[in-house]
Short mmCIF file of C-alpha atoms in Angstrom, two decimals:
data_model
loop_
_atom_site.label_atom_id
_atom_site.label_comp_id
_atom_site.label_asym_id
_atom_site.label_seq_id
_atom_site.Cartn_x
_atom_site.Cartn_y
_atom_site.Cartn_z
CA SER A 437 17.50 -29.94 -21.44
CA ALA A 438 17.84 -33.39 -19.75
CA VAL A 439 16.83 -31.99 -16.40
CA GLY A 440 14.03 -29.87 -17.23
CA ARG A 441 10.69 -30.49 -15.77
CA GLY A 442 8.56 -29.39 -18.57
CA PRO A 443 7.45 -31.41 -21.62
CA GLU A 444 8.95 -31.95 -25.12
CA VAL A 445 7.80 -29.27 -27.49
CA PRO A 446 6.62 -30.83 -30.56
CA PHE A 447 7.69 -28.18 -33.05
CA ARG A 448 10.07 -28.14 -35.80
CA SER A 449 10.65 -25.01 -38.40
CA GLU A 450 13.71 -23.71 -39.87
CA ALA A 451 12.08 -19.98 -39.25
CA TYR A 452 9.63 -18.87 -36.54
CA ARG A 453 8.50 -15.85 -34.99
CA ILE A 454 7.94 -15.75 -31.09
CA SER A 455 5.50 -13.70 -29.53
CA ALA A 456 4.48 -13.18 -25.88
CA ILE A 457 1.73 -12.26 -23.61
CA ALA A 458 1.42 -11.89 -19.99
CA ARG A 459 -1.04 -12.69 -17.78
CA GLY A 460 -0.67 -12.05 -13.82
CA LYS A 461 2.08 -14.56 -13.07
CA GLU A 462 1.95 -16.61 -16.13
CA LEU A 463 3.61 -15.70 -20.05
CA ARG A 464 2.15 -17.24 -22.79
CA LEU A 465 4.72 -17.88 -26.03
CA THR A 466 3.45 -18.44 -29.35
CA LEU A 467 5.80 -20.01 -32.32
CA SER A 468 4.79 -19.43 -35.23
CA ALA A 469 6.31 -20.68 -38.84
CA LEU A 470 7.55 -17.75 -41.12
CA ASP A 471 6.51 -19.87 -44.10
CA PRO A 472 2.73 -19.33 -44.85
CA ALA A 473 2.47 -23.02 -46.70
CA ALA A 474 3.88 -24.58 -43.18
CA ALA A 475 0.90 -22.99 -41.13
CA LEU A 476 2.76 -24.32 -38.20
CA SER A 477 2.28 -22.73 -34.64
CA GLN A 478 2.55 -23.80 -30.99
CA ASP A 479 1.59 -22.07 -27.84
CA LEU A 480 3.55 -22.72 -24.60
CA VAL A 481 2.49 -21.29 -21.10
CA PHE A 482 5.11 -20.49 -18.48
CA ARG A 483 5.20 -20.05 -15.04
CA PHE A 484 8.25 -18.87 -13.28
CA GLY A 485 8.46 -20.18 -9.94
CA MET A 486 10.96 -18.12 -7.66
CA SER A 487 14.05 -18.03 -10.18
CA GLY A 488 12.71 -18.46 -13.64
CA SER A 489 13.58 -16.08 -16.29
CA PHE A 490 14.53 -15.79 -20.08
CA ARG A 491 18.03 -14.84 -21.04
CA LEU A 492 19.20 -14.19 -24.58
CA CYS A 493 23.07 -15.03 -25.12
CA PRO A 494 25.52 -16.73 -27.51
CA ALA A 495 24.67 -20.17 -28.37
CA ALA A 496 28.37 -21.17 -27.45
CA GLU A 497 27.93 -19.55 -23.85
CA LEU A 498 24.86 -21.11 -22.55
CA PRO A 499 24.07 -20.33 -18.99
CA ARG A 500 23.41 -22.91 -16.11
CA HIS A 501 20.10 -24.23 -15.95
CA ALA A 502 19.01 -23.25 -19.32
CA HIS A 503 16.01 -25.74 -19.31
CA LEU A 504 14.40 -24.47 -23.14
CA ARG A 505 16.41 -23.10 -25.82
CA PHE A 506 15.33 -21.11 -28.99
CA LEU A 507 17.93 -20.85 -31.33
CA THR A 508 18.34 -17.64 -33.75
CA ARG A 509 19.53 -17.77 -37.09
CA GLU A 510 22.79 -15.34 -36.96
CA SER A 511 26.02 -16.29 -37.35
CA PRO A 512 27.21 -16.98 -34.84
CA PRO A 513 24.03 -17.80 -33.35
CA ARG A 514 22.29 -16.81 -30.31
CA THR A 515 19.92 -18.78 -27.75
CA LEU A 516 16.65 -17.28 -26.20
CA CYS A 517 16.61 -19.77 -23.02
CA PHE A 518 14.23 -20.52 -20.24
CA VAL A 519 16.56 -20.31 -17.28
CA ASP A 520 15.50 -21.76 -13.79
CA ALA A 521 18.23 -22.74 -11.20
CA ARG A 522 15.77 -23.94 -8.69
CA ARG A 523 13.32 -25.49 -11.06
CA PHE A 524 10.17 -24.44 -9.73
CA GLY A 525 9.21 -23.02 -12.90
CA SER A 526 7.37 -25.27 -15.69
CA TRP A 527 5.67 -24.98 -19.09
CA ARG A 528 2.89 -26.65 -20.44
CA LEU A 529 1.62 -26.98 -24.11
CA GLY A 530 -1.69 -25.31 -25.21
CA ASP A 531 -2.62 -21.63 -24.80
CA THR A 532 -5.12 -21.77 -21.93
CA TRP A 533 -4.47 -19.91 -18.58
CA GLN A 534 -4.47 -22.03 -15.17
CA PRO A 535 -8.49 -21.74 -14.39
CA GLU A 536 -7.96 -21.04 -10.72
CA ARG A 537 -6.20 -17.64 -11.25
CA GLY A 538 -8.52 -14.57 -11.38
CA PRO A 539 -8.03 -11.45 -13.56
CA CYS A 540 -4.50 -10.13 -14.02
CA VAL A 541 -3.69 -7.09 -11.54
CA VAL A 542 -1.73 -5.31 -14.49
CA SER A 543 -3.46 -6.02 -17.68
CA GLU A 544 -7.25 -6.40 -16.19
CA TYR A 545 -7.48 -3.95 -13.32
CA GLN A 546 -11.13 -3.29 -13.44
CA ALA A 547 -12.36 -6.77 -13.81
CA PHE A 548 -9.58 -7.83 -11.01
CA ARG A 549 -11.21 -5.07 -8.62
CA GLU A 550 -14.45 -6.10 -9.35
CA ASN A 551 -13.71 -9.83 -8.86
CA VAL A 552 -12.12 -8.96 -5.41
CA LEU A 553 -15.11 -6.90 -4.24
CA LYS A 554 -17.86 -8.87 -5.50
CA ASN A 555 -16.52 -12.04 -3.42
CA LEU A 556 -15.65 -11.00 0.10
CA ASP A 557 -17.84 -13.49 1.19
CA ASP A 558 -15.39 -16.18 0.20
CA LYS A 559 -13.40 -17.89 3.24
CA ALA A 560 -10.09 -16.53 1.42
CA PHE A 561 -10.97 -13.22 3.14
CA ASP A 562 -11.08 -14.80 6.56
CA LYS A 563 -7.32 -14.90 6.45
CA PRO A 564 -4.94 -11.94 6.99
CA ILE A 565 -4.77 -9.32 4.41
CA CYS A 566 -0.82 -10.39 3.77
CA GLU A 567 -2.00 -13.93 3.15
CA ALA A 568 -4.86 -13.34 1.37
CA LEU A 569 -2.70 -10.86 -1.54
CA LEU A 570 -0.59 -14.12 -2.37
CA ASN A 571 -3.93 -16.00 -3.52
CA GLN A 572 -3.82 -15.93 -6.83
CA LYS A 573 -7.57 -16.70 -7.72
CA TYR A 574 -8.11 -13.16 -6.75
CA PHE A 575 -4.54 -11.32 -6.55
CA ASN A 576 -3.12 -12.57 -9.96
CA GLY A 577 0.09 -11.23 -10.25
CA ILE A 578 1.02 -10.23 -6.59
CA GLY A 579 4.15 -11.98 -5.04
CA ASN A 580 6.04 -11.62 -1.72
CA TYR A 581 7.85 -8.34 -2.42
CA LEU A 582 5.13 -6.64 -3.93
CA ARG A 583 2.71 -7.52 -0.97
CA ALA A 584 5.21 -5.86 1.42
CA GLU A 585 5.72 -3.01 -0.49
CA ILE A 586 1.85 -2.37 -0.93
CA LEU A 587 0.94 -2.78 2.80
CA TYR A 588 3.83 -0.76 3.93
CA ARG A 589 2.72 2.42 1.41
CA LEU A 590 -0.71 2.20 3.12
CA LYS A 591 0.45 1.39 6.71
CA ILE A 592 -1.74 -1.73 6.90
CA PRO A 593 -0.69 -4.09 9.55
CA PRO A 594 0.13 -7.38 7.46
CA PHE A 595 -2.02 -9.51 10.08
CA GLU A 596 -5.26 -7.45 9.78
CA LYS A 597 -8.38 -9.60 8.55
CA ALA A 598 -8.50 -8.99 4.63
CA ARG A 599 -12.15 -8.54 5.10
CA THR A 600 -12.07 -5.95 7.43
CA VAL A 601 -9.48 -4.18 5.15
CA LEU A 602 -11.42 -4.94 1.76
CA GLU A 603 -15.04 -4.36 3.12
CA ALA A 604 -13.94 -0.77 4.09
CA LEU A 605 -12.93 -0.11 0.23
CA LYS A 606 -16.18 -1.30 -1.05
CA ASP A 607 -17.93 0.73 1.62
CA GLN A 608 -15.85 3.85 0.57
CA GLU A 609 -16.42 3.14 -3.40
CA GLN A 610 -20.20 3.06 -2.82
CA GLU A 611 -20.64 5.89 -1.07
CA ARG A 612 -18.28 8.26 -3.78
CA TRP A 613 -20.37 7.07 -6.59
CA LYS A 614 -23.55 7.71 -4.60
CA LYS A 615 -22.43 11.25 -4.04
CA ASP A 616 -21.87 11.77 -7.88
CA PRO A 617 -23.82 9.31 -10.14
CA SER A 618 -22.68 10.86 -13.27
CA LEU A 619 -19.07 9.92 -13.08
CA THR A 620 -18.08 8.66 -16.21
CA LEU A 621 -15.69 5.43 -15.89
CA SER A 622 -12.71 7.26 -17.15
CA LYS A 623 -13.51 9.79 -14.39
CA LYS A 624 -13.85 6.81 -11.74
CA VAL A 625 -10.71 5.57 -12.68
CA LYS A 626 -8.93 8.90 -12.44
CA LEU A 627 -10.29 9.71 -9.21
CA MET A 628 -9.06 6.17 -7.60
CA GLN A 629 -6.10 7.03 -9.00
CA GLU A 630 -5.35 10.26 -7.10
CA ASN A 631 -6.83 8.45 -3.76
CA SER A 632 -5.04 5.21 -4.11
CA ASP A 633 -6.37 2.20 -1.88
CA LEU A 634 -5.02 -1.23 -1.41
CA LEU A 635 -6.47 -2.60 -4.68
CA GLU A 636 -5.42 0.48 -6.79
CA LEU A 637 -1.59 -0.18 -5.25
CA CYS A 638 -1.91 -3.68 -6.09
CA HIS A 639 -1.95 -2.21 -9.90
CA THR A 640 0.30 0.90 -9.80
CA VAL A 641 3.40 -0.57 -7.64
CA PRO A 642 3.99 -3.69 -10.21
CA MET A 643 3.57 -0.86 -13.03
CA GLU A 644 6.21 1.07 -11.34
CA VAL A 645 8.56 -2.06 -11.64
CA ILE A 646 7.31 -2.68 -15.50
CA ARG A 647 8.06 0.95 -16.72
CA ALA A 648 11.34 1.29 -14.79
CA GLU A 649 12.57 -2.36 -15.94
CA LYS A 650 15.35 -1.22 -17.40
CA GLN A 651 16.61 1.15 -14.76
CA LEU A 652 15.95 -1.65 -12.11
CA PHE A 653 17.54 -4.45 -13.75
CA ASP A 654 20.72 -4.71 -15.93
CA PRO A 655 19.74 -7.30 -19.00
CA GLU A 656 23.76 -7.49 -19.31
CA HIS A 657 24.21 -8.81 -15.82
CA SER A 658 21.07 -10.13 -14.82
CA ASP A 659 22.30 -11.30 -11.16
CA ASN A 660 22.80 -7.36 -10.24
CA TYR A 661 20.04 -6.49 -8.25
CA ALA A 662 21.66 -3.48 -6.30
CA THR A 663 19.18 -0.86 -8.23
CA PHE A 664 15.91 -2.87 -7.83
CA LYS A 665 16.97 -3.30 -4.30
CA ASN A 666 17.25 0.40 -3.70
CA TRP A 667 13.55 0.89 -5.08
CA LEU A 668 12.24 -1.42 -2.30
CA GLN A 669 10.92 0.77 0.70
CA CYS A 670 9.93 -2.41 2.89
CA TYR A 671 11.23 -5.77 1.60
CA LEU A 672 14.35 -6.68 2.92
CA VAL A 673 14.71 -3.25 3.85
CA PRO A 674 17.31 -2.65 6.97
CA GLY A 675 15.12 -1.74 10.29
CA MET A 676 11.97 -3.30 9.06
CA SER A 677 10.36 -6.47 10.89
CA SER A 678 9.82 -9.55 9.42
CA LEU A 679 7.34 -12.41 10.50
CA ARG A 680 6.56 -15.83 8.85
CA ASP A 681 2.91 -16.27 7.93
CA HIS A 682 0.63 -19.15 8.43
CA ASN A 683 1.81 -20.33 4.83
CA GLY A 684 5.73 -20.16 6.03
CA ARG A 685 6.48 -17.35 3.84
CA THR A 686 8.11 -14.18 5.30
CA ILE A 687 6.56 -11.00 5.63
CA TRP A 688 8.26 -7.33 5.90
CA PHE A 689 6.69 -4.79 7.55
CA GLN A 690 6.79 -1.62 9.94
CA GLY A 691 4.89 -1.28 13.18
CA GLU A 692 2.71 -3.81 14.65
CA PRO A 693 2.10 -7.03 12.87
CA GLY A 694 -1.80 -6.90 13.54
CA PRO A 695 -4.24 -9.04 15.61
CA MET A 696 -4.03 -11.89 13.45
CA ALA A 697 -0.31 -12.80 13.54
CA PRO A 698 0.98 -16.24 14.18
CA LYS A 699 0.63 -17.14 18.13
CA GLY A 700 3.78 -17.11 20.13
CA GLU A 701 5.86 -15.32 17.17
CA CYS A 702 7.51 -12.16 17.86
CA PRO A 703 8.79 -9.72 14.65
CA LEU A 704 12.17 -9.99 14.08
CA PHE A 705 14.55 -7.12 12.84
CA SER A 706 16.47 -7.02 10.05
CA LEU A 707 20.24 -6.54 10.27
CA GLU A 708 21.21 -2.90 10.12
CA THR A 709 24.32 -3.26 7.91
CA HIS A 710 24.94 -6.65 5.72
CA SER A 711 26.19 -7.88 2.57
CA CYS A 712 24.37 -9.59 0.36
CA SER A 713 24.99 -11.23 -3.39
CA GLY A 714 21.36 -10.31 -4.41
CA ARG A 715 20.45 -14.05 -5.12
CA ASP A 716 16.82 -14.68 -3.74
CA GLU A 717 18.36 -17.73 -1.88
CA ASP A 718 20.70 -15.22 -0.12
CA TRP A 719 17.81 -12.55 0.97
CA PRO A 720 16.18 -14.55 3.90
CA ALA A 721 19.41 -15.08 5.84
CA LEU A 722 19.05 -11.34 7.02
CA SER A 723 16.99 -11.94 10.28
CA LEU A 724 19.17 -11.62 13.38
CA VAL A 725 17.82 -14.63 15.03
CA THR A 726 15.00 -17.66 14.53
CA SER A 727 11.72 -17.20 16.11
CA HIS A 728 12.55 -20.33 18.16
CA THR A 729 15.44 -18.81 19.62
CA LEU A 730 14.11 -15.40 20.31
CA LYS A 731 10.94 -17.17 22.07
CA ARG A 732 13.22 -19.34 23.99
CA CYS A 733 15.32 -15.95 25.21
CA LEU A 734 12.07 -14.08 26.14
CA ARG A 735 10.57 -17.04 28.04
CA VAL A 736 14.05 -17.56 30.22
CA ALA A 737 14.45 -13.51 30.53
CA ALA A 738 10.37 -13.46 31.67
CA ASN A 739 11.02 -16.68 34.30
CA SER A 740 14.00 -15.22 35.66
CA LEU A 741 12.16 -12.05 36.44
CA LYS A 742 9.31 -13.46 38.09
CA SER A 743 11.61 -15.75 40.14
CA ASP A 744 13.50 -12.38 41.53
CA GLU A 745 10.12 -10.83 42.24
CA GLU A 746 8.62 -13.65 44.07
CA GLU A 747 11.87 -14.14 46.29
CA GLY A 748 12.12 -10.35 47.00
CA ASP A 749 8.22 -10.47 48.29
CA GLY A 750 8.43 -13.50 49.79
CA LEU A 751 4.93 -14.32 48.36
CA ARG A 752 3.88 -17.92 46.98
CA LYS A 753 1.02 -17.66 44.54
CA GLY A 754 -1.24 -20.59 43.02
CA ARG A 755 -0.20 -23.95 43.89
CA ALA A 756 3.13 -24.57 46.05
CA ARG A 757 6.10 -24.65 43.75
CA TRP A 758 8.99 -27.09 44.94
CA ARG A 759 12.56 -26.12 44.58
CA ARG A 760 14.90 -28.51 43.93
CA LYS A 761 17.60 -28.93 46.59
CA VAL A 762 21.23 -28.99 44.80
CA THR A 763 23.59 -30.97 47.00
CA PRO A 764 27.19 -30.61 46.42
CA ALA A 765 29.05 -33.87 45.20
CA PRO A 766 31.20 -35.54 48.08
CA ALA A 767 34.67 -34.86 47.76
CA LEU A 768 36.96 -37.77 46.57
CA PRO A 769 39.91 -38.66 48.32
CA GLU A 770 42.84 -36.91 47.76
CA THR A 771 44.47 -40.32 46.43
CA GLU A 772 41.51 -40.97 44.23
CA VAL A 773 41.83 -37.55 42.63
CA LEU A 774 45.74 -37.80 42.04
CA LEU A 775 44.56 -41.40 40.35
CA ASN A 776 41.89 -40.08 38.09
CA THR A 777 44.14 -37.25 37.09
CA ARG A 778 46.96 -39.74 36.00
CA ARG A 779 44.57 -41.97 34.28
CA SER A 780 43.04 -39.20 32.31
CA ARG A 781 46.63 -38.02 31.08
CA ARG A 782 47.50 -41.42 30.16
CA MET A 783 44.38 -41.84 28.03
CA SER A 784 44.95 -38.24 26.39
CA ALA A 785 48.55 -39.36 25.42
CA ARG A 786 47.29 -42.59 24.04
CA ARG A 787 44.87 -41.01 21.83
CA GLY A 788 47.61 -38.37 20.58
CA ARG A 789 49.53 -41.00 19.51
CA GLY A 790 46.94 -42.75 17.91
CA GLU A 791 47.05 -46.00 20.14
CA ALA A 792 44.39 -48.15 20.46
CA ARG A 793 42.18 -48.28 23.82
CA SER A 794 42.98 -51.14 25.96
CA PRO A 795 39.99 -53.48 26.57
#
C-alpha cells in the first residue's frame, strides 16, 4: 500500500506458493513460483509490532491498513493481507533472522534454556525479572501479556532481580543432575515438565495459546478477544495490580511488586467492573488513577496526618517551621460593593448580547 513502511517486494509470478516458519517474534514467508522453469523465490521476514496480523478476505473487501497483499487465483479472488493499524510492524527482504534475537522459546527450547543459564553474568540480568523477560536476546517470543502470566503462575514478584531468580534455577538443575547422572535428555525434559520453573513456563504458556488458538481467537471475527480474555489469569484481570516498569511498559501482577520497583511508584489496581472493546489501545485505560495523581493524594494525606499529630502534641522537631498567617481581606465599603456588583452585571449582559467591550 502507499502508506506501508516495508520495502517493495520484487517478485512477480502468475502462480506461486506461500510457506511460513516462525521464530520467536518473527515470521519468515517464502514465495515460490509453481513453474519449475521459472525457479523464482523470495523470502520476507516480518515483525508484527503490537497490532500486526495476517488476514484472508475477499479481494473486494480489503480491510483498512492492509499494507501488503497476496492475491489468489480464485474467482472471485481472495487476498492474504498483512494488516497493521499502528504500523509498528515491518517486513524486510531476505531469509535472515535478526542477529540480536536469541533462540525461540517455543521451537528451540533447549537452546533457549542453555542460552539464558550460561549468560547470567550479562548485565541484562541486573534488571528486574519482568524487564529481563522482554529482552529478545534471551527471551525471544515473550511479550507483555506472557511475562505477566508466567510470573503470576509462579508467584514471583515482577521487580525481583532477574539474576537472583535465575541463579536459583541453575543451582536446582545442577543438584538434580548430580543426584541422578544417568538421566537421558528425554527424561530430563519430562522431569522439568513435571516441576515447571520460570524457563519451562516461558515455553509451555506460549504453547497453550498456540494449541488453543482456534478456541481463543475467532478467525472470522478477529476483533473478538472475549475467549482470550477469559484465558488470561493476570494480565488486565480485574483485581490485579499494575505498575509501569523502567521502560514505560505496564506489568500486571498480584501481591508485592518486589525490591526493584520504580521508586515513588505505588501499585494501581484494575477496575472491578469495566467495559472494553478488546482492542489493544483500549486496554491500558483500565487503571483507576495515574501514578502522579496517586502520589499527590498520598503526599497530601501524609502531610495532613503529620500536621494533626504535631498540633495535638504541641511538639516541633527539627528546624523551626514558619506558619503563613492568613489575614482576611479588608471589607469594602458598601457603596463600592454595590458599584462593583452593578459593573459586573453590565459586563455580563453585554457579553450575552455579543457586544464589544468598551475601551
